[in-house]
């Protein structure tokens, strides 16, 4: 293996790494699997066993936003504080017992029976979006399919009117720059951009919350207002933070993985033909896409108790970057890890995390992705990249998502319904 480029070793946002992190991560995983990055002021952990263990290690705290706030001077806190303070209310950046309480109160919206009952609804929505994609002569599968699908699903789950889904995109994009760590031109003003949309976002949620108080329904906000039967309920600020998290997490990563799954199949036509011949393999194709090109590159933890990993002394107050993107291609866990195999079994990827912070919406995301992939392959014969396509990735520390995915196909325009 080529010598590890020291410049890249210290910048996960370097353009070359952002465009294709996997050769770099493979070298890092082999030569320095617990690597101190001066650029990020963090330990970068890349082997599967270490990442999987780290995700469940209580010495590595998910409460990583409040320490950053506490360390800010007054000027910076005034500038970036509003967004960061909102993030402190997200259950994904809290530890038990706070996390336990928030997850318990949110769990009713993602009960397995409730999610399974949504399959027919999701299938109808997928076909409607594909009808529009074909009839409209569109080429960008992200803008005209992979984004509106989960945005509509999570909007309906929250209780938002279907026509509001386009409003979600700007809010979510601005939050993503902070939650996922923007790069490129967005790096310097991401907090300001997110702050500008935050008031509008919370005003919007206040309206939905008040409507659900007046007219309770089967939506998530109504469930949150009802509580879990213990008498415990979220405060207004906790409600708005939970809604923001569900809006963001409920479609951002699903959009990304749908697009990455289609891209991966197009890059491996033997696998595309396999799923075309055996549609029941759509679930396996989703799992392999999550492993091979998952939406989350980095999960950040804050060290609250000294520990040692592979002989490295990791101290209280330091940061640890756990990299599912590297772990999911670890040859010690996955034979021939850079080969795409939609029949891979077992496929114990950690794209949805591990432990108490395992993604609460994983079942819903899997359902959306499975239905979407099966219907895309069935409805778009001759699916291929557009002639002049260029695959560009959003500059981001923590996430991996295409800017657009332009395709061509041979589907006939559907008859009006």
Coordinates of C-alpha atoms in Angstrom, one line a residue:
X1 CA 0.0 0.0 0.0
X2 CA 1.2 3.5 -0.8
X3 CA 2.7 5.6 1.9
X4 CA 0.0 7.5 3.8
X5 CA -0.2 11.2 2.7
X6 CA 0.5 13.1 5.8
X7 CA -1.5 16.2 4.5
X8 CA -4.5 14.0 4.0
X9 CA -4.1 12.3 7.3
X10 CA -4.8 15.6 9.0
X11 CA -7.8 16.8 6.9
X12 CA -10.9 14.7 6.4
X13 CA -12.3 17.7 4.5
X14 CA -9.5 17.8 1.9
X15 CA -11.0 17.8 -1.5
X16 CA -9.3 14.5 -2.5
X17 CA -10.5 12.8 0.6
X18 CA -14.0 14.2 0.2
X19 CA -14.2 13.0 -3.4
X20 CA -13.0 9.4 -2.6
X21 CA -12.2 8.8 1.1
X22 CA -11.8 5.0 0.8
X23 CA -8.1 4.6 -0.4
X24 CA -7.1 7.1 2.3
X25 CA -9.2 5.4 5.0
X26 CA -7.8 2.0 4.0
X27 CA -4.2 3.2 4.4
X28 CA -5.1 4.8 7.7
X29 CA -6.9 1.7 8.9
X30 CA -3.8 -0.4 8.1
X31 CA -1.0 1.8 9.2
X32 CA -2.4 4.0 12.0
X33 CA -5.9 2.8 13.0
X34 CA -6.0 5.0 16.1
X35 CA -4.6 8.2 14.6
X36 CA -4.2 11.6 16.2
X37 CA -5.2 14.3 13.7
X38 CA -3.8 17.7 14.6
X39 CA -6.0 19.3 11.9
X40 CA -9.2 18.1 13.6
X41 CA -7.8 18.0 17.1
X42 CA -9.2 14.5 17.5
X43 CA -8.4 10.8 17.5
X44 CA -9.5 9.1 14.2
X45 CA -10.6 5.5 14.7
X46 CA -11.0 3.3 11.6
X47 CA -11.1 -0.4 12.4
X48 CA -14.4 -2.2 12.7
X49 CA -14.0 -3.7 16.1
X50 CA -12.7 -0.4 17.6
X51 CA -15.5 1.6 16.0
X52 CA -18.2 -0.9 17.0
X53 CA -16.9 -1.0 20.6
X54 CA -16.5 2.8 20.7
X55 CA -20.2 3.3 19.8
X56 CA -21.2 1.5 23.0
X57 CA -18.4 2.7 25.3
X58 CA -19.7 4.9 28.1
X59 CA -16.3 6.6 28.3
X60 CA -17.1 8.2 24.9
X61 CA -19.9 10.7 25.4
X62 CA -22.4 11.7 22.7
X63 CA -22.9 15.0 24.7
X64 CA -20.4 16.8 22.5
X65 CA -22.1 20.1 21.8
X66 CA -22.4 21.5 25.3
X67 CA -18.6 21.2 25.9
X68 CA -18.0 23.2 22.7
X69 CA -20.5 25.9 23.9
X70 CA -18.9 26.1 27.3
X71 CA -15.5 26.6 25.8
X72 CA -16.6 29.5 23.5
X73 CA -15.8 33.1 24.2
X74 CA -18.8 35.5 24.5
X75 CA -18.3 36.8 21.0
X76 CA -18.4 33.4 19.3
X77 CA -21.2 32.2 21.5
X78 CA -23.3 35.2 20.5
X79 CA -22.7 34.4 16.9
X80 CA -23.1 30.6 16.8
X81 CA -24.9 29.9 20.1
X82 CA -28.6 29.7 18.9
X83 CA -28.0 26.8 16.6
X84 CA -25.6 25.0 18.9
X85 CA -28.0 25.4 21.8
X86 CA -30.8 23.9 19.7
X87 CA -28.5 21.0 18.9
X88 CA -28.0 20.3 22.6
X89 CA -31.7 19.3 22.8
X90 CA -31.2 16.6 20.1
X91 CA -31.3 13.1 21.7
X92 CA -28.4 12.0 19.4
X93 CA -26.1 14.4 21.3
X94 CA -27.2 13.5 24.8
X95 CA -26.2 10.6 27.1
X96 CA -28.4 8.6 29.5
X97 CA -30.5 9.4 31.5
X98 CA -31.4 12.4 29.3
X99 CA -31.1 10.4 26.2
X100 CA -33.1 7.5 27.7
X101 CA -36.0 9.8 28.5
X102 CA -36.0 11.6 25.1
X103 CA -35.8 8.3 23.2
X104 CA -38.6 6.7 25.2
X105 CA -40.9 9.7 24.5
X106 CA -40.1 9.5 20.8
X107 CA -40.3 5.8 20.4
X108 CA -44.0 5.6 19.8
X109 CA -43.7 7.2 16.4
X110 CA -41.4 4.4 15.2
X111 CA -43.2 1.3 16.6
X112 CA -42.5 -1.6 14.2
X113 CA -46.2 -2.2 13.6
X114 CA -46.8 1.4 12.7
X115 CA -43.8 1.5 10.3
X116 CA -44.8 -1.8 8.6
X117 CA -48.3 -0.4 8.1
X118 CA -46.8 2.4 6.0
X119 CA -45.5 0.2 3.2
X120 CA -48.5 0.5 0.9
X121 CA -48.6 4.3 1.4
X122 CA -44.8 4.5 0.7
X123 CA -45.2 2.4 -2.4
X124 CA -48.0 4.6 -3.8
X125 CA -45.9 7.7 -3.1
X126 CA -42.8 6.1 -4.8
X127 CA -44.9 5.3 -7.9
X128 CA -46.4 8.8 -8.0
X129 CA -42.9 10.4 -7.8
X130 CA -41.6 8.1 -10.5
X131 CA -44.6 9.0 -12.7
X132 CA -43.7 12.6 -12.3
X133 CA -40.0 11.9 -12.9
X134 CA -40.8 10.2 -16.2
X135 CA -43.5 12.4 -17.4
X136 CA -41.5 15.6 -16.6
X137 CA -38.5 14.4 -18.5
X138 CA -36.3 14.9 -15.4
X139 CA -32.8 13.7 -15.1
X140 CA -31.7 14.5 -11.5
X141 CA -32.9 11.6 -9.5
X142 CA -32.0 13.4 -6.2
X143 CA -34.0 16.6 -6.8
X144 CA -37.0 14.9 -8.3
X145 CA -37.2 11.6 -6.4
X146 CA -34.6 10.8 -3.6
X147 CA -35.3 14.1 -1.8
X148 CA -39.1 14.4 -2.1
X149 CA -39.7 10.8 -1.1
X150 CA -38.4 10.8 2.5
X151 CA -39.2 14.5 3.0
X152 CA -42.8 13.7 2.3
X153 CA -42.8 10.6 4.5
X154 CA -41.3 12.4 7.5
X155 CA -43.5 15.4 6.9
X156 CA -46.6 13.2 7.1
X157 CA -45.2 11.5 10.1
X158 CA -44.7 14.8 11.9
X159 CA -48.1 16.1 10.7
X160 CA -46.9 18.7 8.2
X161 CA -49.1 19.4 5.2
X162 CA -47.7 17.6 2.1
X163 CA -47.3 20.9 0.2
X164 CA -44.7 22.0 2.8
X165 CA -42.0 19.5 1.8
X166 CA -40.1 22.0 -0.4
X167 CA -39.7 24.3 2.6
X168 CA -37.9 21.5 4.5
X169 CA -35.0 21.5 2.1
X170 CA -33.5 24.9 2.9
X171 CA -33.9 24.4 6.6
X172 CA -32.4 20.9 6.5
X173 CA -29.5 22.0 4.3
X174 CA -28.6 24.8 6.7
X175 CA -28.8 22.4 9.7
X176 CA -26.7 19.8 7.9
X177 CA -23.8 22.3 7.5
X178 CA -23.6 22.5 11.3
X179 CA -24.6 19.0 12.2
X180 CA -22.4 17.3 9.6
X181 CA -19.5 19.9 9.4
X182 CA -19.5 21.8 6.1
X183 CA -16.5 22.2 3.9
X184 CA -15.7 24.3 0.9
X185 CA -17.2 27.8 0.6
X186 CA -19.8 27.0 3.2
X187 CA -17.3 26.4 6.0
X188 CA -17.0 29.9 7.3
X189 CA -20.6 31.1 7.5
X190 CA -22.5 27.9 8.2
X191 CA -23.6 28.9 11.7
X192 CA -24.9 32.2 10.5
X193 CA -26.8 30.6 7.7
X194 CA -28.4 28.1 10.0
X195 CA -29.2 30.8 12.6
X196 CA -31.1 32.8 9.9
X197 CA -33.4 29.9 9.2
X198 CA -33.8 28.7 12.8
X199 CA -36.4 31.3 13.8
X200 CA -38.5 30.5 10.8
X201 CA -38.2 26.8 11.4
X202 CA -39.2 27.1 15.1
X203 CA -42.1 29.4 14.2
X204 CA -43.3 26.8 11.8
X205 CA -43.1 24.0 14.4
X206 CA -44.9 26.2 16.9
X207 CA -47.8 26.4 14.5
X208 CA -47.9 22.6 14.0
X209 CA -47.7 22.0 17.7
X210 CA -50.6 24.4 18.5
X211 CA -52.7 22.7 15.7
X212 CA -52.0 19.3 17.2
X213 CA -53.0 20.6 20.6
X214 CA -56.3 21.8 19.2
X215 CA -56.9 18.8 16.9
X216 CA -54.9 15.7 18.0
X217 CA -54.3 13.2 15.3
X218 CA -52.1 10.1 14.6
X219 CA -49.0 12.2 13.8
X220 CA -45.8 12.3 15.8
X221 CA -46.4 15.7 17.3
X222 CA -49.8 14.5 18.7
X223 CA -48.0 11.4 20.1
X224 CA -45.3 13.6 21.8
X225 CA -48.0 15.8 23.3
X226 CA -49.8 12.8 24.7
X227 CA -46.7 11.5 26.4
X228 CA -45.9 7.8 27.2
X229 CA -48.5 7.3 29.9
X230 CA -46.1 8.0 32.7
X231 CA -47.1 11.7 33.1
X232 CA -43.8 12.8 31.5
X233 CA -44.0 15.1 28.6
X234 CA -41.6 17.2 26.5
X235 CA -41.4 20.9 27.2
X236 CA -42.1 23.3 24.3
X237 CA -38.4 23.8 23.6
X238 CA -37.8 20.0 23.7
X239 CA -40.8 19.5 21.3
X240 CA -39.3 21.9 18.8
X241 CA -35.9 20.4 19.1
X242 CA -37.3 16.9 18.6
X243 CA -39.3 18.0 15.5
X244 CA -36.1 19.6 14.0
X245 CA -34.2 16.4 14.6
X246 CA -36.9 14.2 13.1
X247 CA -37.2 16.5 10.1
X248 CA -33.5 16.5 9.5
X249 CA -32.6 13.0 10.4
X250 CA -35.8 11.6 8.9
X251 CA -34.9 12.5 5.3
X252 CA -31.3 13.7 5.0
X253 CA -29.6 10.4 5.3
X254 CA -32.3 8.5 3.5
X255 CA -32.1 10.8 0.5
X256 CA -28.4 10.3 0.4
X257 CA -28.5 6.5 0.6
X258 CA -31.2 6.1 -2.1
X259 CA -29.0 8.1 -4.4
X260 CA -25.8 6.3 -3.4
X261 CA -27.5 2.9 -3.9
X262 CA -28.6 3.8 -7.4
X263 CA -25.2 5.1 -8.2
X264 CA -23.5 2.0 -6.9
X265 CA -25.8 -0.3 -9.0
X266 CA -25.1 1.8 -12.1
X267 CA -21.3 1.4 -11.4
X268 CA -21.8 -2.3 -11.0
X269 CA -24.1 -3.4 -13.8
X270 CA -23.9 -7.1 -12.9
X271 CA -25.5 -6.2 -9.5
X272 CA -28.1 -4.1 -11.3
X273 CA -29.1 -7.0 -13.5
X274 CA -29.2 -9.3 -10.5
X275 CA -31.7 -7.2 -8.7
X276 CA -33.7 -6.7 -12.0
X277 CA -33.9 -10.5 -12.3
X278 CA -34.6 -11.0 -8.6
X279 CA -36.5 -8.0 -7.1
X280 CA -36.6 -9.7 -3.8
X281 CA -32.9 -8.8 -3.5
X282 CA -33.8 -5.2 -3.0
X283 CA -33.4 -5.5 0.7
X284 CA -29.9 -7.0 0.3
X285 CA -29.0 -4.2 -2.1
X286 CA -30.0 -1.6 0.5
X287 CA -27.9 -3.3 3.1
X288 CA -24.9 -3.5 0.8
X289 CA -25.3 0.2 -0.2
X290 CA -25.4 1.2 3.5
X291 CA -22.2 -0.7 4.0
X292 CA -20.4 0.2 0.8
X293 CA -21.4 3.9 0.5
X294 CA -23.2 4.8 3.7
X295 CA -24.4 8.3 4.4
X296 CA -22.4 8.8 7.7
X297 CA -18.6 9.0 7.5
X298 CA -17.8 10.3 11.0
X299 CA -19.5 10.0 14.4
X300 CA -18.0 12.4 17.0
X301 CA -17.6 11.5 20.7
X302 CA -16.2 13.4 23.7
X303 CA -13.9 11.6 26.1
X304 CA -15.2 11.6 29.7
X305 CA -12.9 9.0 31.1
X306 CA -9.4 8.0 30.1
X307 CA -9.1 4.9 28.0
X308 CA -6.6 3.0 25.9
X309 CA -7.2 1.8 22.3
X310 CA -4.5 -0.2 20.5
X311 CA -1.9 1.1 22.8
X312 CA -2.9 4.8 22.4
X313 CA -3.7 6.8 25.6
X314 CA -6.9 8.8 25.0
X315 CA -7.5 11.4 27.6
X316 CA -10.5 13.1 29.2
X317 CA -11.5 16.2 27.3
X318 CA -10.2 14.9 23.9
X319 CA -12.4 14.2 20.9
X320 CA -12.7 10.8 19.1
X321 CA -13.9 10.5 15.5
X322 CA -15.5 7.0 15.0
X323 CA -15.6 6.3 11.3
X324 CA -18.3 3.8 10.1
X325 CA -17.2 4.6 6.6
X326 CA -13.8 3.0 7.3
X327 CA -15.2 0.2 9.6
X328 CA -17.7 -0.9 7.0
X329 CA -14.8 -1.7 4.6
X330 CA -12.6 -3.4 7.1
X331 CA -11.3 -6.6 5.5
X332 CA -11.0 -8.2 8.9
X333 CA -14.8 -8.0 9.1
X334 CA -15.9 -8.1 5.4
X335 CA -14.2 -10.4 2.9
X336 CA -13.3 -8.5 -0.2
X337 CA -14.7 -5.3 1.2
X338 CA -14.4 -3.1 -1.9
X339 CA -16.5 -5.5 -3.9
X340 CA -20.2 -4.8 -4.2
X341 CA -22.3 -7.9 -3.5
X342 CA -26.0 -7.4 -2.9
X343 CA -26.2 -11.1 -1.7
X344 CA -23.5 -10.5 1.0
X345 CA -24.4 -12.5 4.1
X346 CA -23.8 -11.8 6.9
X347 CA -23.6 -8.1 6.4
X348 CA -23.1 -6.6 9.9
X349 CA -22.5 -3.0 8.8
X350 CA -22.8 -0.3 11.4
X351 CA -24.3 2.4 9.1
X352 CA -27.1 2.9 11.6
X353 CA -24.8 3.0 14.6
X354 CA -24.7 0.6 17.6
X355 CA -25.8 0.6 21.2
X356 CA -28.3 3.1 22.8
X357 CA -27.7 5.5 19.9
X358 CA -28.7 3.1 17.1
X359 CA -30.8 5.1 14.7
X360 CA -34.4 5.2 16.0
X361 CA -35.7 5.5 12.4
X362 CA -33.7 2.7 10.9
X363 CA -36.7 0.5 10.2
X364 CA -38.5 3.3 8.4
X365 CA -35.4 4.3 6.4
X366 CA -34.9 0.6 5.3
X367 CA -38.5 0.4 4.2
X368 CA -38.3 3.6 2.2
X369 CA -35.0 2.6 0.6
X370 CA -36.1 -1.0 -0.2
X371 CA -39.3 0.1 -1.9
X372 CA -37.6 2.9 -3.7
X373 CA -34.8 0.8 -5.1
X374 CA -37.1 -2.0 -6.2
X375 CA -39.5 0.3 -8.0
X376 CA -36.7 2.4 -9.6
X377 CA -35.2 -0.8 -11.1
X378 CA -38.6 -2.0 -12.3
X379 CA -40.0 1.3 -13.6
X380 CA -36.9 2.7 -15.3
X381 CA -35.7 0.1 -17.9
X382 CA -32.3 1.0 -19.5
X383 CA -31.4 3.0 -16.4
X384 CA -27.9 4.6 -16.9
X385 CA -25.9 7.6 -16.1
X386 CA -26.5 10.7 -18.2
X387 CA -23.9 11.1 -20.9
X388 CA -22.0 14.0 -19.4
X389 CA -22.6 13.1 -15.7
X390 CA -20.0 14.2 -13.2
X391 CA -20.3 12.8 -9.7
X392 CA -19.7 15.5 -7.1
X393 CA -19.9 15.0 -3.4
X394 CA -21.1 17.6 -0.9
X395 CA -18.1 18.9 1.1
X396 CA -18.8 17.5 4.6
X397 CA -16.8 16.1 7.5
X398 CA -19.5 13.7 8.8
X399 CA -21.7 12.9 5.9
X400 CA -21.3 11.6 2.4
X401 CA -23.9 12.6 -0.2
X402 CA -24.0 13.4 -3.9
X403 CA -24.9 16.9 -5.1
X404 CA -26.9 15.5 -7.9
X405 CA -27.4 12.2 -9.8
X406 CA -28.4 12.7 -13.4
X407 CA -29.6 9.6 -15.2
X408 CA -31.3 8.5 -18.4
X409 CA -33.7 5.6 -19.0
X410 CA -36.0 4.1 -21.6
X411 CA -39.3 4.3 -19.7
X412 CA -42.4 5.3 -21.6
X413 CA -44.4 8.2 -20.3
X414 CA -47.1 6.8 -18.1
X415 CA -50.8 7.3 -18.9
X416 CA -52.6 9.8 -16.8
X417 CA -54.1 8.2 -13.7

